[in-house]
mmCIF file of C-alpha atoms in Angstrom:
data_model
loop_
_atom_site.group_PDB
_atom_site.id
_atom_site.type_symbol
_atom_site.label_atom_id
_atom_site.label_comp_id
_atom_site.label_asym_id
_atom_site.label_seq_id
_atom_site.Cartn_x
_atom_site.Cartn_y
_atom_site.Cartn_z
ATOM 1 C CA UNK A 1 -5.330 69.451 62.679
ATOM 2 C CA UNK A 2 -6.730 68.964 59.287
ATOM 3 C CA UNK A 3 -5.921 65.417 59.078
ATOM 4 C CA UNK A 4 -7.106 64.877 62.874
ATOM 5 C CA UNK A 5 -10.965 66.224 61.612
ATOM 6 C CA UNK A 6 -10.770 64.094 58.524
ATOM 7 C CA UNK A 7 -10.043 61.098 60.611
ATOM 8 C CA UNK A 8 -12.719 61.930 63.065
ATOM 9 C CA UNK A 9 -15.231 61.636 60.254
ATOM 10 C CA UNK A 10 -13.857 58.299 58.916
ATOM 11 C CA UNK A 11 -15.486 54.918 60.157
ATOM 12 C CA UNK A 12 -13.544 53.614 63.369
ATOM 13 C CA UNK A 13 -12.160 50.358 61.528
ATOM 14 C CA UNK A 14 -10.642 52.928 58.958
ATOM 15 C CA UNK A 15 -9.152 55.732 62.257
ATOM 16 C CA UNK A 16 -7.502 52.209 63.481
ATOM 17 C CA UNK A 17 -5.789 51.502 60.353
ATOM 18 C CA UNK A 18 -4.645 54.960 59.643
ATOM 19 C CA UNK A 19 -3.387 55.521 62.886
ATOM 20 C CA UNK A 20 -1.317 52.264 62.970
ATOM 21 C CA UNK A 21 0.218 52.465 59.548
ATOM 22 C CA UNK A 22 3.123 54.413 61.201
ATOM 23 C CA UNK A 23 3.471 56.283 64.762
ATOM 24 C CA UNK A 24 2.099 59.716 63.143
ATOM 25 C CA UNK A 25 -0.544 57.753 61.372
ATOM 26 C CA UNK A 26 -1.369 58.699 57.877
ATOM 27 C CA UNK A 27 -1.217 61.938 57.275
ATOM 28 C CA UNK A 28 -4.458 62.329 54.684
ATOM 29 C CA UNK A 29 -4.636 65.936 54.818
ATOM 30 C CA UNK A 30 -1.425 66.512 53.838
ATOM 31 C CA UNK A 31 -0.918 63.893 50.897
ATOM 32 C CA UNK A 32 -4.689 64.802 49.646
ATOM 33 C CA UNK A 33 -2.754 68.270 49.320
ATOM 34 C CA UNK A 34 0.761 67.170 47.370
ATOM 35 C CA UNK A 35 -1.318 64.655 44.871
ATOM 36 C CA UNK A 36 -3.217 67.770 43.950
ATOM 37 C CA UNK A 37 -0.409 69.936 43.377
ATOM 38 C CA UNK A 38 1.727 67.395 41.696
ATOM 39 C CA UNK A 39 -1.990 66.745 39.505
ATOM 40 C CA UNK A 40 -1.810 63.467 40.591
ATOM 41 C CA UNK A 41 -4.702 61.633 38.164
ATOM 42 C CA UNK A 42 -8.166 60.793 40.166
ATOM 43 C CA UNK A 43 -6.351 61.949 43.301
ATOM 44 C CA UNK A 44 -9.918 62.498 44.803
ATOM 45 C CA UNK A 45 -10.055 58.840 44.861
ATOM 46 C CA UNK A 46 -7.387 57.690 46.954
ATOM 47 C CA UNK A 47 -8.073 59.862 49.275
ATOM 48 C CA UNK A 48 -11.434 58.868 49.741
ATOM 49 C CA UNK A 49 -10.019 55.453 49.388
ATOM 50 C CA UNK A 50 -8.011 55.904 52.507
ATOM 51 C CA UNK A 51 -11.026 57.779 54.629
ATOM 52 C CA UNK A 52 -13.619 55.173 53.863
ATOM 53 C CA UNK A 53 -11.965 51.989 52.492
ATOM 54 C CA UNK A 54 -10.756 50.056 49.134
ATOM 55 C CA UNK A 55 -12.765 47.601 47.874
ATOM 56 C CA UNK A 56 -12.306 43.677 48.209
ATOM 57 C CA UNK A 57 -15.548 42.424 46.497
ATOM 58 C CA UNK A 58 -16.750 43.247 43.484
ATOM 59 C CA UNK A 59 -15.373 45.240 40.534
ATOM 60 C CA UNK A 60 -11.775 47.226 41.704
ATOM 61 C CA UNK A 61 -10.739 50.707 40.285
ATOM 62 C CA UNK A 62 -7.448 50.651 38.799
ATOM 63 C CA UNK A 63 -4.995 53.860 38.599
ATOM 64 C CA UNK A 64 -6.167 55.549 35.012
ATOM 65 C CA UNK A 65 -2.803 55.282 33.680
ATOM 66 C CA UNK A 66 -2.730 51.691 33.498
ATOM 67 C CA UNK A 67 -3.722 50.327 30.184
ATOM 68 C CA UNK A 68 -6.713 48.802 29.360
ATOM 69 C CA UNK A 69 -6.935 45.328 29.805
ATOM 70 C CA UNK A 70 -9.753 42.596 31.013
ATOM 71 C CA UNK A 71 -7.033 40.813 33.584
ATOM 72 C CA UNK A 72 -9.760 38.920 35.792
ATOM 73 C CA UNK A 73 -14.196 39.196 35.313
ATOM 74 C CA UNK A 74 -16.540 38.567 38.203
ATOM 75 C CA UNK A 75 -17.360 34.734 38.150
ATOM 76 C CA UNK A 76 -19.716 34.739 40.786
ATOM 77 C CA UNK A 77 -21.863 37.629 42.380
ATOM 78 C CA UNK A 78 -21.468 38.934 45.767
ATOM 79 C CA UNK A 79 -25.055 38.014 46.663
ATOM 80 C CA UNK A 80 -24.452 34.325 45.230
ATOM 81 C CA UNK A 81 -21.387 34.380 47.624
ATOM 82 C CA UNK A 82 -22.869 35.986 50.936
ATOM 83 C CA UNK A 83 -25.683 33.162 50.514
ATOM 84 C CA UNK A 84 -22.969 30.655 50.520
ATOM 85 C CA UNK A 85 -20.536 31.663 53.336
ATOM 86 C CA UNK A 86 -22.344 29.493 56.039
ATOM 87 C CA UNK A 87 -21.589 26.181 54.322
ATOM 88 C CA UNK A 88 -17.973 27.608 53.083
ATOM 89 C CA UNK A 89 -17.367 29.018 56.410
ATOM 90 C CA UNK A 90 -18.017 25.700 58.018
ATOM 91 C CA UNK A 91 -15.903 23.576 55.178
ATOM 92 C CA UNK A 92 -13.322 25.959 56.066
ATOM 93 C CA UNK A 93 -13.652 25.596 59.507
ATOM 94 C CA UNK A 94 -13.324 21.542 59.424
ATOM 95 C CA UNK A 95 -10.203 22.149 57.269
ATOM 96 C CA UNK A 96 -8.351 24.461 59.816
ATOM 97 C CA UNK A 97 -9.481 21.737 62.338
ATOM 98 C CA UNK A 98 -7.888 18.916 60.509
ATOM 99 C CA UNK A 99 -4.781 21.549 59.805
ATOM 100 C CA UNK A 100 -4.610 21.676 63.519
ATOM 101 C CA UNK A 101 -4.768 18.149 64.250
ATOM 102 C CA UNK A 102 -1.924 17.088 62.000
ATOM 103 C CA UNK A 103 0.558 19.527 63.744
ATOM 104 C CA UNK A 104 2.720 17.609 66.117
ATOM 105 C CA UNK A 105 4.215 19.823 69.451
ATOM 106 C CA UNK A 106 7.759 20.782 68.518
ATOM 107 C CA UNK A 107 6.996 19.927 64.576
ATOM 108 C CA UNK A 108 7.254 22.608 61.255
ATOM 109 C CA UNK A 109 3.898 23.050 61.361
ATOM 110 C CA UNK A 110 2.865 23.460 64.848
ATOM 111 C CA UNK A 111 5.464 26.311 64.989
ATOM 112 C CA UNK A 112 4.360 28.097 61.643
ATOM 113 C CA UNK A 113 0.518 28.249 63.391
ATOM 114 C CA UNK A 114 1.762 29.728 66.588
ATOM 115 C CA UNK A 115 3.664 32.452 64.534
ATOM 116 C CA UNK A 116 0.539 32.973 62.824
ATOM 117 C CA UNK A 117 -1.489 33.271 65.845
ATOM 118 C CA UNK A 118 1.108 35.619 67.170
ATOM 119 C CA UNK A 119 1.006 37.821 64.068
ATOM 120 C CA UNK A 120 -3.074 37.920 63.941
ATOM 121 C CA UNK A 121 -2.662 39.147 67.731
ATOM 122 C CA UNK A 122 -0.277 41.664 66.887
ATOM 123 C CA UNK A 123 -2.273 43.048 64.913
ATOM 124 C CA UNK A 124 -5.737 42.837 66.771
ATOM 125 C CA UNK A 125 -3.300 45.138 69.205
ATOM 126 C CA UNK A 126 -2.915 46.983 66.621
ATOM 127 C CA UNK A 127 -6.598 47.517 65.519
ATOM 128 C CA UNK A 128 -5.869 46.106 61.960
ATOM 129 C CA UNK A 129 -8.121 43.241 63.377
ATOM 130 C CA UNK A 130 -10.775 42.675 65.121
ATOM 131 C CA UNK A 131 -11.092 40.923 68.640
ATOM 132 C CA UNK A 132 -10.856 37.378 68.641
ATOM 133 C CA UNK A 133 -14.288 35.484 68.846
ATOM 134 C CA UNK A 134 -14.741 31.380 68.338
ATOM 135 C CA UNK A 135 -15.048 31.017 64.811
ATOM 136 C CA UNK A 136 -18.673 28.820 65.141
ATOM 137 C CA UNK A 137 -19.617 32.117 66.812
ATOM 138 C CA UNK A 138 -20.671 33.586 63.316
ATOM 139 C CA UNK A 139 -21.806 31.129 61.385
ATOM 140 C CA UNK A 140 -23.476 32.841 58.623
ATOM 141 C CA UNK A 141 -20.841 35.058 57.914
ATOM 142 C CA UNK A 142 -17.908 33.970 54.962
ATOM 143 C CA UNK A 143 -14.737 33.053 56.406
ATOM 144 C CA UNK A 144 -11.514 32.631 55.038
ATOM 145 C CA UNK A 145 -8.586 30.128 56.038
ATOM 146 C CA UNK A 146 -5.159 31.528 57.176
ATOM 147 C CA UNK A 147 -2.062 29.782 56.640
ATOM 148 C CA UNK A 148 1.578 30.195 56.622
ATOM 149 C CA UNK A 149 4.552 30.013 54.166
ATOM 150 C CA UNK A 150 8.239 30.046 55.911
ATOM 151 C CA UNK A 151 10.410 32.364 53.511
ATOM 152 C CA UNK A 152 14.271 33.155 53.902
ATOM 153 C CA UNK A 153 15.103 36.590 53.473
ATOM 154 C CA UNK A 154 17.767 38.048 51.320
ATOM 155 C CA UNK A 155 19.869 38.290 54.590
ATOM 156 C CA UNK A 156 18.834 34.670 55.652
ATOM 157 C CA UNK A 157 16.687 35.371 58.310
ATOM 158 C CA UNK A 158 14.016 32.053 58.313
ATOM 159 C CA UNK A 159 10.106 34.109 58.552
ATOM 160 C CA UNK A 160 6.485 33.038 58.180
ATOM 161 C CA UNK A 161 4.414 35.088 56.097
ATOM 162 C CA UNK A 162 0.615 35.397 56.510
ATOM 163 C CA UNK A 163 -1.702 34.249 53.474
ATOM 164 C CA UNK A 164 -5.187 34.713 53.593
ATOM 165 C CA UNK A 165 -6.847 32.282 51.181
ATOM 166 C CA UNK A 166 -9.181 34.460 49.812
ATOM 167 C CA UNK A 167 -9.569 32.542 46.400
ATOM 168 C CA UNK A 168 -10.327 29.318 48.061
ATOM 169 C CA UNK A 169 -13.459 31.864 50.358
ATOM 170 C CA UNK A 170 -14.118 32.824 46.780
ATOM 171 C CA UNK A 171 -13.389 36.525 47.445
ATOM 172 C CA UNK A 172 -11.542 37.099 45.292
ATOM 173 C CA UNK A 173 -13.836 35.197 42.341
ATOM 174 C CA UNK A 174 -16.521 38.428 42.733
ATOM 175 C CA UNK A 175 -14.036 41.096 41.835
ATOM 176 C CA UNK A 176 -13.438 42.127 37.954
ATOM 177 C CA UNK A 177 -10.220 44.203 37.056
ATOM 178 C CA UNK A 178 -10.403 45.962 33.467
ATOM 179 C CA UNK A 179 -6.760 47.651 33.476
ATOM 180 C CA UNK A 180 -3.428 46.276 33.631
ATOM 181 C CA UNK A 181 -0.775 47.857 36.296
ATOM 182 C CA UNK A 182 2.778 47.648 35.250
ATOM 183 C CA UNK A 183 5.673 47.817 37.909
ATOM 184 C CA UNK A 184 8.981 49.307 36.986
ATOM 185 C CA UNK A 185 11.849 47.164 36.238
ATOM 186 C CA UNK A 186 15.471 46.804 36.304
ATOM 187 C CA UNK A 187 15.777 48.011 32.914
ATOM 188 C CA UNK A 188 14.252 51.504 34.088
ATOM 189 C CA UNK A 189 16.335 51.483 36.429
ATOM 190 C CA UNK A 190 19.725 50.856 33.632
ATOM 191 C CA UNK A 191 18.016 53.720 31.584
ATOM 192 C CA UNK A 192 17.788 56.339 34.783
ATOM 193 C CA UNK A 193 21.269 55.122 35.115
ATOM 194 C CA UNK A 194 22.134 56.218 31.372
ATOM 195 C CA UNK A 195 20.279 59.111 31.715
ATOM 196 C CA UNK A 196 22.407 60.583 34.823
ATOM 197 C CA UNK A 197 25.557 59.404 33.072
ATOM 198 C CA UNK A 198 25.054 61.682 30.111
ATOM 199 C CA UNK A 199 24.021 64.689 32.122
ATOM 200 C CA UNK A 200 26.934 64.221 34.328
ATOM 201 C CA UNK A 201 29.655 62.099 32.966
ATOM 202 C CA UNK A 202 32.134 62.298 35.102
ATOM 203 C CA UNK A 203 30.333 61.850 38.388
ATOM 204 C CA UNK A 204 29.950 58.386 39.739
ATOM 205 C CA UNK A 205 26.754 56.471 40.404
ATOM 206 C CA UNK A 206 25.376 54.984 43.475
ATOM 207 C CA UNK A 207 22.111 52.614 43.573
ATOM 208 C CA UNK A 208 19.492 53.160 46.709
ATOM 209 C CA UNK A 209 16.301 50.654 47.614
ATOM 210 C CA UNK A 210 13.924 50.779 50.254
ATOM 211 C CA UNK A 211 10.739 48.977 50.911
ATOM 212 C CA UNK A 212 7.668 50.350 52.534
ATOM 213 C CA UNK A 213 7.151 48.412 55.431
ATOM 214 C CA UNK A 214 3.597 46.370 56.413
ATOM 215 C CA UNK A 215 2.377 48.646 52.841
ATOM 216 C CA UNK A 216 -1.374 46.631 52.543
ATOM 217 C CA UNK A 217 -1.871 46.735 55.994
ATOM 218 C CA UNK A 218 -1.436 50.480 56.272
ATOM 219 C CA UNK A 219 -5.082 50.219 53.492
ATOM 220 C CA UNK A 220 -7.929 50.370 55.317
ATOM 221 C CA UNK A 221 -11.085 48.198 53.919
ATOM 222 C CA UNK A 222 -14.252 49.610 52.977
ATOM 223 C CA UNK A 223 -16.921 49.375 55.314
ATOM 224 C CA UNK A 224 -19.576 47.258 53.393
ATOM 225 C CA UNK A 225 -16.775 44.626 52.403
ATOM 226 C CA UNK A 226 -16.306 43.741 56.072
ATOM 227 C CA UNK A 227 -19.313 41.077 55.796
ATOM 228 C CA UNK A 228 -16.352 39.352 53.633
ATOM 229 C CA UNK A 229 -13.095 39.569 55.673
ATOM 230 C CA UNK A 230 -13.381 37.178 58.649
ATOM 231 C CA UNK A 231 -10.200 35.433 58.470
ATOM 232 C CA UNK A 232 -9.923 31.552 60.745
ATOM 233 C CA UNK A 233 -6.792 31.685 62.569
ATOM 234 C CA UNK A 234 -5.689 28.391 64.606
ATOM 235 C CA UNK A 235 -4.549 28.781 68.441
ATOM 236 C CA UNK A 236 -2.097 25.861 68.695
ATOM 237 C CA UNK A 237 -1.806 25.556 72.552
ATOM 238 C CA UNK A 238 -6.431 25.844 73.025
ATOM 239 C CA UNK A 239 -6.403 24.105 69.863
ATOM 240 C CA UNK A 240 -9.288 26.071 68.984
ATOM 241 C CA UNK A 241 -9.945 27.937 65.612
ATOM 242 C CA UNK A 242 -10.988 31.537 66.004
ATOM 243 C CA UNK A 243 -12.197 34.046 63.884
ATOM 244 C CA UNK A 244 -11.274 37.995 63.347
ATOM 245 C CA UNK A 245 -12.762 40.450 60.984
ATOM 246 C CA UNK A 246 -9.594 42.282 58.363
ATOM 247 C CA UNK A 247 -9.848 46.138 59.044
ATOM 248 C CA UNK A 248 -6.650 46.520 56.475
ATOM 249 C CA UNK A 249 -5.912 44.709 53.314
ATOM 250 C CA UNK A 250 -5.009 41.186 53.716
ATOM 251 C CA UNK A 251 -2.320 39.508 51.646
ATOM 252 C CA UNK A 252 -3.883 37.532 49.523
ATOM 253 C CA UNK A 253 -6.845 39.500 48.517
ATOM 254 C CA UNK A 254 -6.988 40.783 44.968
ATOM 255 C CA UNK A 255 -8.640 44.102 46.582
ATOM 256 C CA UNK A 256 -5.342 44.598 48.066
ATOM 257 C CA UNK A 257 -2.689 44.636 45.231
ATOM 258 C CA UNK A 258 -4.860 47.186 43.753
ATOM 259 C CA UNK A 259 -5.944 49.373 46.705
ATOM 260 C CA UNK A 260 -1.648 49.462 47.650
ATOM 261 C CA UNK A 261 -0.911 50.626 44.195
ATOM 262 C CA UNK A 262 -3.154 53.907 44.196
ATOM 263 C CA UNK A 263 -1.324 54.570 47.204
ATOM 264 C CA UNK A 264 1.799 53.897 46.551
ATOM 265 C CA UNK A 265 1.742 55.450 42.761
ATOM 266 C CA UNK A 266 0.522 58.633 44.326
ATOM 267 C CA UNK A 267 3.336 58.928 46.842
ATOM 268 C CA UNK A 268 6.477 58.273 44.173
ATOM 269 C CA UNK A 269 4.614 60.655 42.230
ATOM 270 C CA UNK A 270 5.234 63.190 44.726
ATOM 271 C CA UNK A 271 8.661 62.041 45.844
ATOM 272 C CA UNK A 272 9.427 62.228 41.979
ATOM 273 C CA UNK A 273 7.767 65.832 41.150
ATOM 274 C CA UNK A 274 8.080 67.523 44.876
ATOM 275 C CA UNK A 275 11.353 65.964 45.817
ATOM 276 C CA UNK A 276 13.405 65.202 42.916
ATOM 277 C CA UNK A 277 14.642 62.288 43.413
ATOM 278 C CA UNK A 278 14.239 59.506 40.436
ATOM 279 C CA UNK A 279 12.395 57.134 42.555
ATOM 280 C CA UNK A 280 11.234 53.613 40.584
ATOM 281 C CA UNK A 281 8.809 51.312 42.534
ATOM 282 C CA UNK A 282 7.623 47.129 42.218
ATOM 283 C CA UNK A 283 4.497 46.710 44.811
ATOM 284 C CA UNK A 284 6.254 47.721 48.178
ATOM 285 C CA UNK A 285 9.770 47.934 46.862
ATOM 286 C CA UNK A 286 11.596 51.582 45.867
ATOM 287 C CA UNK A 287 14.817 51.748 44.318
ATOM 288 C CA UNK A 288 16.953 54.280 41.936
ATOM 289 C CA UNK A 289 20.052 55.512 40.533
ATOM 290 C CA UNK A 290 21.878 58.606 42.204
ATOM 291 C CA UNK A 291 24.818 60.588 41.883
ATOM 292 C CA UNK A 292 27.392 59.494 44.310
ATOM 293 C CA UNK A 293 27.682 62.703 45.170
ATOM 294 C CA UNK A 294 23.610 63.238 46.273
ATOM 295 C CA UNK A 295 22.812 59.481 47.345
ATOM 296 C CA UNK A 296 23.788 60.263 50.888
ATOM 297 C CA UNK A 297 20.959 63.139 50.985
ATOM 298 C CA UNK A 298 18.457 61.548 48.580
ATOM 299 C CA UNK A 299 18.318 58.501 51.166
ATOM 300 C CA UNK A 300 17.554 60.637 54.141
ATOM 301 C CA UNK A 301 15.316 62.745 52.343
ATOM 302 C CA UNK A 302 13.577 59.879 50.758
ATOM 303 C CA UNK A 303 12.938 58.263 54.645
ATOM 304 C CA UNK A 304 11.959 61.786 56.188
ATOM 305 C CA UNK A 305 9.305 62.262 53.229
ATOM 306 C CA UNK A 306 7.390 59.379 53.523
ATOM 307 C CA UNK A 307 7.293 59.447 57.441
ATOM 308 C CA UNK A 308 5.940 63.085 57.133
ATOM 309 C CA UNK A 309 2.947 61.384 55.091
ATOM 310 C CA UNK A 310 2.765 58.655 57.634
ATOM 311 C CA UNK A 311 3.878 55.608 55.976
ATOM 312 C CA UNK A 312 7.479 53.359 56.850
ATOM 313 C CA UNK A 313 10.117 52.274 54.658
ATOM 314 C CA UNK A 314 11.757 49.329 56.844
ATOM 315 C CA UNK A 315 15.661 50.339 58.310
ATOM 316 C CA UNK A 316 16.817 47.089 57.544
ATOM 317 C CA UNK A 317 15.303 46.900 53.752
ATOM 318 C CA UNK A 318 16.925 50.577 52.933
ATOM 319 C CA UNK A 319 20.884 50.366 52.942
ATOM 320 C CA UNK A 320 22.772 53.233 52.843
ATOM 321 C CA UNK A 321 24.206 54.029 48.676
ATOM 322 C CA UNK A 322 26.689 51.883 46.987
ATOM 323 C CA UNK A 323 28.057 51.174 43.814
ATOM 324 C CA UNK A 324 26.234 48.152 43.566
ATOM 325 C CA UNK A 325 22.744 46.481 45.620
ATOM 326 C CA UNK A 326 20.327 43.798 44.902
ATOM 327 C CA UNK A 327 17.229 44.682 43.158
ATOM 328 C CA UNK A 328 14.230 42.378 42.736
ATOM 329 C CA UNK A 329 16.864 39.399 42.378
ATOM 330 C CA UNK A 330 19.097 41.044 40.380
ATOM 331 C CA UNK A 331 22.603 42.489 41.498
ATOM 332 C CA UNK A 332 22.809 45.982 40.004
#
């Protein structure tokens, strides 16, 4: 109920986003109450992050434990920008066009744009996008070009990822970011390993991974940013270019690496401090060492947790324990 009346309160792009992330919906109430018990630094801030939107323009907040560090400065204001988007929004347009004329029925191309087009409906259905409108139907407001990269999965499974170009819209040239975020790595993950090993030296070890599943789309965007988040998507069989507004963090926004890592850092803190379990985490990707004897339960009880609070780790992307798995390229 608590997190039903905190929703209620939050802009309707943001309730959309929320709601969609998993089929609970994010549970706000609930993780605003773990990040606070497990002291959680500036946990005020993600959740108002999630109840009115991260930012994509302008200067980004960073988790406070990350180091100092200028890693990008504002080269051109969000006013200069907004005065711009009618001429970049119709260079942009014109591109997509000529994008659209160069895919042949039946080639690469043509079938990477209808993917995309499926994707961007999927998630209007969603409410991670707005409605589809023709894209010279807003011609003062900034667009930004979508287009696809085919990528083969670790399993071999040929899929077309969504990128939206936000550095050629020059989004992503108004934020600044003044600390550095560092990922764990598979060395962490050796010296978790060691440190079990000691405790308990004559139990065996098992690896676990998961990966949170659609994790910057479950980030709503703040409200004022929205001027900036029209994305052009191409309709292969009208041949037509349309135009949707982002509700949740694109890939390929700087906004959204950052916004997904407040998130996500508060949520393995808790899973850490709450639930135990030695949980190590690159962007979307969790992984660990267990004993053999606990992996079995860690794994269940590391899906069932991060449901409660509303988010997904993908079935196929968390394997059940073994002796050995792949982790961010490396075989472990």
């Amino acid at each position: 109920p608590d997190t039903e009346l905190l929703l209620q309160a939050a802009p309707p792009h943001v309730q959309s986003v929320l709601r969609s992330a998993s089929p609970s919906g994010v549970h706000v109430a609930l993780l605003a109450e773990y990040l606070k018990a497990v002291n959680f630094p500036r946990a005020e801030y993600v959740i108002s992050g999630l109840l009115s939107g991260f930012p994509v323009l302008g200067d980004i907040p960073v988790v406070p434990q990350a180091p100092p560090c200028s890693v990008r400065s504002q080269s051109i204001s969000c006013e200069e920008l907004l005065h711009r988007a009618p001429s970049l929004r119709s260079a942009l347009i014109s591109k997509q066009l000529t994008m659209l004329s160069r895919a042949q029925e039946g080639s690469e191309e043509s079938r990477i744009l209808r993917e995309l087009f499926q994707q961007a409906l999927e998630d209007i259905r969603l409410g991670r996008m707005s409605p589809l409108v023709p894209a010279t139907a807003r011609p003062d407001v900034l667009g930004t070009r979508r287009f696809g990269v085919s990528q083969r999965s670790a399993k071999g499974i040929l899929k077309v990822r969504s990128i939206d170009d936000f550095a050629e819209s020059l989004v992503n040239f108004t934020t600044s970011v003044r600390r550095r975020i560092s990922m764990a790595r598979v060395s962490q993950l050796v010296s978790s390993a060691i440190a079990l090993r000691s405790q308990r030296p004559d139990d065996c070890l098992h690896v676990l991974k998961s990966d949170f599943r659609a994790a910057y789309r479950s980030v709503p965007i703040r409200s004022e940013d929205l001027q900036a988040t029209d994305v052009l998507v191409v309709d292969p069989d009208s041949r037509q270019v349309f135009a949707t507004t982002q509700y949740a963090m694109p890939f390929g926004a700087v906004g959204a690496v950052y916004s997904w890592d407040w998130v996500s850092e508060g949520l393995v803190a808790i899973i850490r401090a709450s639930f135990l379990i030695p949980a190590l985490r690159y962007v979307d990707d969790l992984f660990f060492a267990e004993l053999s004897c606990l992996a079995e339960q860690s794994r269940d009880l590391l899906v069932e947790v991060v449901s409660l609070f509303g988010f997904v780790l993908a079935p196929d992307k968390t394997p059940r324990p073994s002796r050995a798995q792949d982790v961010l390229g490396v075989r472990v």
